[in-house]
Amino acid sequence: MTEGSTPHISPARITVLGVQPGNPPFRIVEVDGEFVGRAMSMTDVLLVASEAGIAIHDLDDLDVVRWVGGGKFTWTPH
């Protein structure tokens, strides 16, 4: 395999982990690999990012946000 055929995956600054059971369910948010808070909605992700000094213009931008265990519309456990 050559370098040209290897996809470049840049690490996103924000990682939103899978839904955790709770009342209400939540997702853990990390910035640069460090736990920074819990989110119960997309709005919470934006607020946590803002508090960390990161502006999110597009929640689908994989260079900024990485969704683990479901996308931005997943907020309940399966």
PDB file of N, CA and C in Angstrom:
ATOM      1  N   MET A   1       0.847  -1.166   0.000  1.00  0.00           N
ATOM      2  CA  MET A   1       0.000   0.000   0.000  1.00  0.00           C
ATOM      3  C   MET A   1       0.900   1.239   0.000  1.00  0.00           C
ATOM      4  N   THR A   2       0.523   2.225  -0.746  1.00  0.00           N
ATOM      5  CA  THR A   2       1.299   3.449  -0.813  1.00  0.00           C
ATOM      6  C   THR A   2       0.673   4.513   0.065  1.00  0.00           C
ATOM      7  N   GLU A   3       1.445   5.533   0.367  1.00  0.00           N
ATOM      8  CA  GLU A   3       0.927   6.624   1.196  1.00  0.00           C
ATOM      9  C   GLU A   3      -0.292   7.286   0.577  1.00  0.00           C
ATOM     10  N   GLY A   4      -0.311   7.382  -0.729  1.00  0.00           N
ATOM     11  CA  GLY A   4      -1.407   8.038  -1.411  1.00  0.00           C
ATOM     12  C   GLY A   4      -2.744   7.326  -1.246  1.00  0.00           C
ATOM     13  N   SER A   5      -2.718   6.027  -0.964  1.00  0.00           N
ATOM     14  CA  SER A   5      -3.967   5.294  -0.822  1.00  0.00           C
ATOM     15  C   SER A   5      -4.451   5.212   0.632  1.00  0.00           C
ATOM     16  N   THR A   6      -3.661   5.703   1.558  1.00  0.00           N
ATOM     17  CA  THR A   6      -4.049   5.689   2.960  1.00  0.00           C
ATOM     18  C   THR A   6      -4.842   6.948   3.273  1.00  0.00           C
ATOM     19  N   PRO A   7      -6.077   6.785   3.751  1.00  0.00           N
ATOM     20  CA  PRO A   7      -6.876   7.985   4.060  1.00  0.00           C
ATOM     21  C   PRO A   7      -6.304   8.727   5.262  1.00  0.00           C
ATOM     22  N   HIS A   8      -6.373  10.036   5.208  1.00  0.00           N
ATOM     23  CA  HIS A   8      -5.920  10.872   6.319  1.00  0.00           C
ATOM     24  C   HIS A   8      -7.101  11.111   7.251  1.00  0.00           C
ATOM     25  N   ILE A   9      -6.939  10.723   8.494  1.00  0.00           N
ATOM     26  CA  ILE A   9      -7.983  10.954   9.486  1.00  0.00           C
ATOM     27  C   ILE A   9      -7.415  11.899  10.536  1.00  0.00           C
ATOM     28  N   SER A  10      -7.914  13.112  10.537  1.00  0.00           N
ATOM     29  CA  SER A  10      -7.427  14.077  11.516  1.00  0.00           C
ATOM     30  C   SER A  10      -8.229  13.911  12.802  1.00  0.00           C
ATOM     31  N   PRO A  11      -7.571  14.033  13.926  1.00  0.00           N
ATOM     32  CA  PRO A  11      -8.290  13.902  15.189  1.00  0.00           C
ATOM     33  C   PRO A  11      -9.191  15.112  15.426  1.00  0.00           C
ATOM     34  N   ALA A  12     -10.440  14.842  15.740  1.00  0.00           N
ATOM     35  CA  ALA A  12     -11.373  15.922  16.050  1.00  0.00           C
ATOM     36  C   ALA A  12     -11.067  16.447  17.450  1.00  0.00           C
ATOM     37  N   ARG A  13     -11.248  17.723  17.642  1.00  0.00           N
ATOM     38  CA  ARG A  13     -11.019  18.312  18.967  1.00  0.00           C
ATOM     39  C   ARG A  13     -12.071  17.859  19.963  1.00  0.00           C
ATOM     40  N   ILE A  14     -13.311  17.658  19.477  1.00  0.00           N
ATOM     41  CA  ILE A  14     -14.420  17.299  20.351  1.00  0.00           C
ATOM     42  C   ILE A  14     -14.868  15.887  20.024  1.00  0.00           C
ATOM     43  N   THR A  15     -15.014  15.068  21.058  1.00  0.00           N
ATOM     44  CA  THR A  15     -15.541  13.721  20.902  1.00  0.00           C
ATOM     45  C   THR A  15     -16.798  13.613  21.754  1.00  0.00           C
ATOM     46  N   VAL A  16     -17.877  13.146  21.134  1.00  0.00           N
ATOM     47  CA  VAL A  16     -19.137  12.925  21.851  1.00  0.00           C
ATOM     48  C   VAL A  16     -19.332  11.418  21.890  1.00  0.00           C
ATOM     49  N   LEU A  17     -19.245  10.860  23.102  1.00  0.00           N
ATOM     50  CA  LEU A  17     -19.330   9.413  23.271  1.00  0.00           C
ATOM     51  C   LEU A  17     -20.776   8.937  23.265  1.00  0.00           C
ATOM     52  N   GLY A  18     -20.957   7.615  23.225  1.00  0.00           N
ATOM     53  CA  GLY A  18     -22.282   7.008  23.139  1.00  0.00           C
ATOM     54  C   GLY A  18     -23.188   7.366  24.306  1.00  0.00           C
ATOM     55  N   VAL A  19     -24.462   7.140  24.107  1.00  0.00           N
ATOM     56  CA  VAL A  19     -25.483   7.475  25.105  1.00  0.00           C
ATOM     57  C   VAL A  19     -25.303   6.618  26.349  1.00  0.00           C
ATOM     58  N   GLN A  20     -25.337   7.273  27.501  1.00  0.00           N
ATOM     59  CA  GLN A  20     -25.244   6.616  28.799  1.00  0.00           C
ATOM     60  C   GLN A  20     -26.634   6.586  29.428  1.00  0.00           C
ATOM     61  N   PRO A  21     -26.982   5.475  30.093  1.00  0.00           N
ATOM     62  CA  PRO A  21     -28.291   5.427  30.737  1.00  0.00           C
ATOM     63  C   PRO A  21     -28.343   6.405  31.903  1.00  0.00           C
ATOM     64  N   GLY A  22     -29.449   7.006  32.084  1.00  0.00           N
ATOM     65  CA  GLY A  22     -29.644   7.952  33.169  1.00  0.00           C
ATOM     66  C   GLY A  22     -31.006   8.575  33.029  1.00  0.00           C
ATOM     67  N   ASN A  23     -31.322   9.429  33.942  1.00  0.00           N
ATOM     68  CA  ASN A  23     -32.609  10.117  33.882  1.00  0.00           C
ATOM     69  C   ASN A  23     -32.362  11.608  33.942  1.00  0.00           C
ATOM     70  N   PRO A  24     -32.201  12.260  32.831  1.00  0.00           N
ATOM     71  CA  PRO A  24     -32.317  11.775  31.449  1.00  0.00           C
ATOM     72  C   PRO A  24     -31.013  11.147  30.958  1.00  0.00           C
ATOM     73  N   PRO A  25     -31.089  10.381  29.857  1.00  0.00           N
ATOM     74  CA  PRO A  25     -29.869   9.843  29.259  1.00  0.00           C
ATOM     75  C   PRO A  25     -28.952  10.988  28.825  1.00  0.00           C
ATOM     76  N   PHE A  26     -27.650  10.714  28.774  1.00  0.00           N
ATOM     77  CA  PHE A  26     -26.686  11.758  28.411  1.00  0.00           C
ATOM     78  C   PHE A  26     -25.540  11.155  27.620  1.00  0.00           C
ATOM     79  N   ARG A  27     -24.742  12.033  27.026  1.00  0.00           N
ATOM     80  CA  ARG A  27     -23.533  11.625  26.324  1.00  0.00           C
ATOM     81  C   ARG A  27     -22.356  12.393  26.919  1.00  0.00           C
ATOM     82  N   ILE A  28     -21.254  11.707  27.107  1.00  0.00           N
ATOM     83  CA  ILE A  28     -20.046  12.326  27.639  1.00  0.00           C
ATOM     84  C   ILE A  28     -19.355  13.084  26.508  1.00  0.00           C
ATOM     85  N   VAL A  29     -18.884  14.284  26.830  1.00  0.00           N
ATOM     86  CA  VAL A  29     -18.192  15.117  25.849  1.00  0.00           C
ATOM     87  C   VAL A  29     -16.740  15.291  26.298  1.00  0.00           C
ATOM     88  N   GLU A  30     -15.833  15.036  25.383  1.00  0.00           N
ATOM     89  CA  GLU A  30     -14.402  15.235  25.625  1.00  0.00           C
ATOM     90  C   GLU A  30     -13.867  16.297  24.671  1.00  0.00           C
ATOM     91  N   VAL A  31     -12.946  17.092  25.162  1.00  0.00           N
ATOM     92  CA  VAL A  31     -12.224  18.056  24.323  1.00  0.00           C
ATOM     93  C   VAL A  31     -10.748  17.707  24.435  1.00  0.00           C
ATOM     94  N   ASP A  32     -10.129  17.461  23.312  1.00  0.00           N
ATOM     95  CA  ASP A  32      -8.719  17.075  23.252  1.00  0.00           C
ATOM     96  C   ASP A  32      -8.422  15.898  24.174  1.00  0.00           C
ATOM     97  N   GLY A  33      -9.376  14.943  24.244  1.00  0.00           N
ATOM     98  CA  GLY A  33      -9.178  13.731  25.024  1.00  0.00           C
ATOM     99  C   GLY A  33      -9.489  13.848  26.504  1.00  0.00           C
ATOM    100  N   GLU A  34      -9.903  15.009  26.957  1.00  0.00           N
ATOM    101  CA  GLU A  34     -10.203  15.230  28.374  1.00  0.00           C
ATOM    102  C   GLU A  34     -11.706  15.373  28.581  1.00  0.00           C
ATOM    103  N   PHE A  35     -12.238  14.721  29.618  1.00  0.00           N
ATOM    104  CA  PHE A  35     -13.649  14.866  29.961  1.00  0.00           C
ATOM    105  C   PHE A  35     -13.933  16.323  30.307  1.00  0.00           C
ATOM    106  N   VAL A  36     -14.971  16.897  29.681  1.00  0.00           N
ATOM    107  CA  VAL A  36     -15.334  18.285  29.992  1.00  0.00           C
ATOM    108  C   VAL A  36     -16.784  18.437  30.405  1.00  0.00           C
ATOM    109  N   GLY A  37     -17.615  17.411  30.153  1.00  0.00           N
ATOM    110  CA  GLY A  37     -18.997  17.549  30.566  1.00  0.00           C
ATOM    111  C   GLY A  37     -19.904  16.498  29.977  1.00  0.00           C
ATOM    112  N   ARG A  38     -21.186  16.682  30.293  1.00  0.00           N
ATOM    113  CA  ARG A  38     -22.236  15.799  29.801  1.00  0.00           C
ATOM    114  C   ARG A  38     -23.161  16.600  28.909  1.00  0.00           C
ATOM    115  N   ALA A  39     -23.675  15.931  27.894  1.00  0.00           N
ATOM    116  CA  ALA A  39     -24.621  16.596  26.987  1.00  0.00           C
ATOM    117  C   ALA A  39     -25.891  15.762  26.903  1.00  0.00           C
ATOM    118  N   MET A  40     -27.009  16.450  26.908  1.00  0.00           N
ATOM    119  CA  MET A  40     -28.290  15.782  26.743  1.00  0.00           C
ATOM    120  C   MET A  40     -28.954  16.176  25.429  1.00  0.00           C
ATOM    121  N   SER A  41     -28.250  17.029  24.656  1.00  0.00           N
ATOM    122  CA  SER A  41     -28.773  17.476  23.368  1.00  0.00           C
ATOM    123  C   SER A  41     -27.625  18.066  22.552  1.00  0.00           C
ATOM    124  N   MET A  42     -27.910  18.346  21.278  1.00  0.00           N
ATOM    125  CA  MET A  42     -26.914  18.999  20.431  1.00  0.00           C
ATOM    126  C   MET A  42     -26.555  20.374  20.982  1.00  0.00           C
ATOM    127  N   THR A  43     -27.531  21.044  21.550  1.00  0.00           N
ATOM    128  CA  THR A  43     -27.291  22.369  22.122  1.00  0.00           C
ATOM    129  C   THR A  43     -26.261  22.287  23.239  1.00  0.00           C
ATOM    130  N   ASP A  44     -26.354  21.249  24.064  1.00  0.00           N
ATOM    131  CA  ASP A  44     -25.372  21.072  25.137  1.00  0.00           C
ATOM    132  C   ASP A  44     -23.969  20.880  24.586  1.00  0.00           C
ATOM    133  N   VAL A  45     -23.842  20.166  23.472  1.00  0.00           N
ATOM    134  CA  VAL A  45     -22.525  19.978  22.846  1.00  0.00           C
ATOM    135  C   VAL A  45     -21.963  21.337  22.419  1.00  0.00           C
ATOM    136  N   LEU A  46     -22.809  22.159  21.819  1.00  0.00           N
ATOM    137  CA  LEU A  46     -22.373  23.498  21.402  1.00  0.00           C
ATOM    138  C   LEU A  46     -21.959  24.348  22.597  1.00  0.00           C
ATOM    139  N   LEU A  47     -22.704  24.252  23.697  1.00  0.00           N
ATOM    140  CA  LEU A  47     -22.376  25.029  24.894  1.00  0.00           C
ATOM    141  C   LEU A  47     -21.068  24.565  25.526  1.00  0.00           C
ATOM    142  N   VAL A  48     -20.877  23.251  25.621  1.00  0.00           N
ATOM    143  CA  VAL A  48     -19.629  22.719  26.185  1.00  0.00           C
ATOM    144  C   VAL A  48     -18.444  23.143  25.327  1.00  0.00           C
ATOM    145  N   ALA A  49     -18.601  23.076  24.007  1.00  0.00           N
ATOM    146  CA  ALA A  49     -17.524  23.489  23.106  1.00  0.00           C
ATOM    147  C   ALA A  49     -17.219  24.970  23.278  1.00  0.00           C
ATOM    148  N   SER A  50     -18.254  25.779  23.385  1.00  0.00           N
ATOM    149  CA  SER A  50     -18.073  27.215  23.561  1.00  0.00           C
ATOM    150  C   SER A  50     -17.322  27.522  24.854  1.00  0.00           C
ATOM    151  N   GLU A  51     -17.679  26.823  25.913  1.00  0.00           N
ATOM    152  CA  GLU A  51     -16.987  27.015  27.196  1.00  0.00           C
ATOM    153  C   GLU A  51     -15.509  26.649  27.097  1.00  0.00           C
ATOM    154  N   ALA A  52     -15.193  25.704  26.190  1.00  0.00           N
ATOM    155  CA  ALA A  52     -13.800  25.306  25.978  1.00  0.00           C
ATOM    156  C   ALA A  52     -13.099  26.207  24.966  1.00  0.00           C
ATOM    157  N   GLY A  53     -13.828  27.201  24.434  1.00  0.00           N
ATOM    158  CA  GLY A  53     -13.230  28.133  23.483  1.00  0.00           C
ATOM    159  C   GLY A  53     -13.217  27.641  22.056  1.00  0.00           C
ATOM    160  N   ILE A  54     -14.078  26.670  21.748  1.00  0.00           N
ATOM    161  CA  ILE A  54     -14.135  26.106  20.399  1.00  0.00           C
ATOM    162  C   ILE A  54     -15.472  26.472  19.771  1.00  0.00           C
ATOM    163  N   ALA A  55     -15.420  27.136  18.641  1.00  0.00           N
ATOM    164  CA  ALA A  55     -16.642  27.478  17.914  1.00  0.00           C
ATOM    165  C   ALA A  55     -16.960  26.354  16.943  1.00  0.00           C
ATOM    166  N   ILE A  56     -18.173  25.848  17.012  1.00  0.00           N
ATOM    167  CA  ILE A  56     -18.618  24.816  16.074  1.00  0.00           C
ATOM    168  C   ILE A  56     -19.587  25.473  15.107  1.00  0.00           C
ATOM    169  N   HIS A  57     -19.244  25.439  13.837  1.00  0.00           N
ATOM    170  CA  HIS A  57     -20.109  26.006  12.814  1.00  0.00           C
ATOM    171  C   HIS A  57     -20.930  24.928  12.114  1.00  0.00           C
ATOM    172  N   ASP A  58     -20.462  23.662  12.228  1.00  0.00           N
ATOM    173  CA  ASP A  58     -21.138  22.552  11.561  1.00  0.00           C
ATOM    174  C   ASP A  58     -20.918  21.291  12.392  1.00  0.00           C
ATOM    175  N   LEU A  59     -21.982  20.753  12.986  1.00  0.00           N
ATOM    176  CA  LEU A  59     -21.867  19.545  13.805  1.00  0.00           C
ATOM    177  C   LEU A  59     -21.502  18.311  12.994  1.00  0.00           C
ATOM    178  N   ASP A  60     -21.529  18.417  11.677  1.00  0.00           N
ATOM    179  CA  ASP A  60     -21.135  17.308  10.804  1.00  0.00           C
ATOM    180  C   ASP A  60     -19.687  17.419  10.344  1.00  0.00           C
ATOM    181  N   ASP A  61     -18.970  18.453  10.779  1.00  0.00           N
ATOM    182  CA  ASP A  61     -17.572  18.644  10.388  1.00  0.00           C
ATOM    183  C   ASP A  61     -16.694  17.669  11.169  1.00  0.00           C
ATOM    184  N   LEU A  62     -16.228  16.611  10.503  1.00  0.00           N
ATOM    185  CA  LEU A  62     -15.458  15.567  11.168  1.00  0.00           C
ATOM    186  C   LEU A  62     -14.098  16.030  11.670  1.00  0.00           C
ATOM    187  N   ASP A  63     -13.637  17.186  11.205  1.00  0.00           N
ATOM    188  CA  ASP A  63     -12.385  17.727  11.720  1.00  0.00           C
ATOM    189  C   ASP A  63     -12.584  18.389  13.081  1.00  0.00           C
ATOM    190  N   VAL A  64     -13.829  18.660  13.445  1.00  0.00           N
ATOM    191  CA  VAL A  64     -14.125  19.345  14.711  1.00  0.00           C
ATOM    192  C   VAL A  64     -14.821  18.420  15.700  1.00  0.00           C
ATOM    193  N   VAL A  65     -15.821  17.659  15.240  1.00  0.00           N
ATOM    194  CA  VAL A  65     -16.624  16.819  16.132  1.00  0.00           C
ATOM    195  C   VAL A  65     -16.608  15.378  15.649  1.00  0.00           C
ATOM    196  N   ARG A  66     -16.319  14.461  16.566  1.00  0.00           N
ATOM    197  CA  ARG A  66     -16.400  13.031  16.272  1.00  0.00           C
ATOM    198  C   ARG A  66     -17.505  12.439  17.129  1.00  0.00           C
ATOM    199  N   TRP A  67     -18.480  11.819  16.486  1.00  0.00           N
ATOM    200  CA  TRP A  67     -19.615  11.197  17.165  1.00  0.00           C
ATOM    201  C   TRP A  67     -19.343   9.707  17.293  1.00  0.00           C
ATOM    202  N   VAL A  68     -19.360   9.191  18.515  1.00  0.00           N
ATOM    203  CA  VAL A  68     -19.103   7.776  18.779  1.00  0.00           C
ATOM    204  C   VAL A  68     -20.389   7.150  19.318  1.00  0.00           C
ATOM    205  N   GLY A  69     -20.793   6.023  18.764  1.00  0.00           N
ATOM    206  CA  GLY A  69     -21.979   5.342  19.275  1.00  0.00           C
ATOM    207  C   GLY A  69     -23.284   5.994  18.848  1.00  0.00           C
ATOM    208  N   GLY A  70     -23.278   6.628  17.718  1.00  0.00           N
ATOM    209  CA  GLY A  70     -24.472   7.284  17.186  1.00  0.00           C
ATOM    210  C   GLY A  70     -24.160   8.710  16.791  1.00  0.00           C
ATOM    211  N   GLY A  71     -24.929   9.216  15.882  1.00  0.00           N
ATOM    212  CA  GLY A  71     -24.726  10.566  15.367  1.00  0.00           C
ATOM    213  C   GLY A  71     -25.366  11.634  16.220  1.00  0.00           C
ATOM    214  N   LYS A  72     -25.444  12.821  15.667  1.00  0.00           N
ATOM    215  CA  LYS A  72     -25.931  13.981  16.404  1.00  0.00           C
ATOM    216  C   LYS A  72     -27.408  13.898  16.786  1.00  0.00           C
ATOM    217  N   PHE A  73     -28.145  12.974  16.158  1.00  0.00           N
ATOM    218  CA  PHE A  73     -29.559  12.815  16.484  1.00  0.00           C
ATOM    219  C   PHE A  73     -29.817  11.666  17.468  1.00  0.00           C
ATOM    220  N   THR A  74     -28.760  11.019  17.966  1.00  0.00           N
ATOM    221  CA  THR A  74     -28.906   9.889  18.878  1.00  0.00           C
ATOM    222  C   THR A  74     -28.769  10.366  20.321  1.00  0.00           C
ATOM    223  N   TRP A  75     -29.877  10.372  21.033  1.00  0.00           N
ATOM    224  CA  TRP A  75     -29.869  10.860  22.420  1.00  0.00           C
ATOM    225  C   TRP A  75     -30.593   9.933  23.391  1.00  0.00           C
ATOM    226  N   THR A  76     -30.975   8.745  22.915  1.00  0.00           N
ATOM    227  CA  THR A  76     -31.594   7.757  23.800  1.00  0.00           C
ATOM    228  C   THR A  76     -30.851   6.443  23.642  1.00  0.00           C
ATOM    229  N   PRO A  77     -30.735   5.652  24.720  1.00  0.00           N
ATOM    230  CA  PRO A  77     -30.033   4.365  24.626  1.00  0.00           C
ATOM    231  C   PRO A  77     -30.797   3.384  23.744  1.00  0.00           C
ATOM    232  N   HIS A  78     -30.073   2.505  23.108  1.00  0.00           N
ATOM    233  CA  HIS A  78     -30.699   1.490  22.233  1.00  0.00           C
ATOM    234  C   HIS A  78     -30.903   0.218  22.995  1.00  0.00           C
TER     235      HIS A  78
END
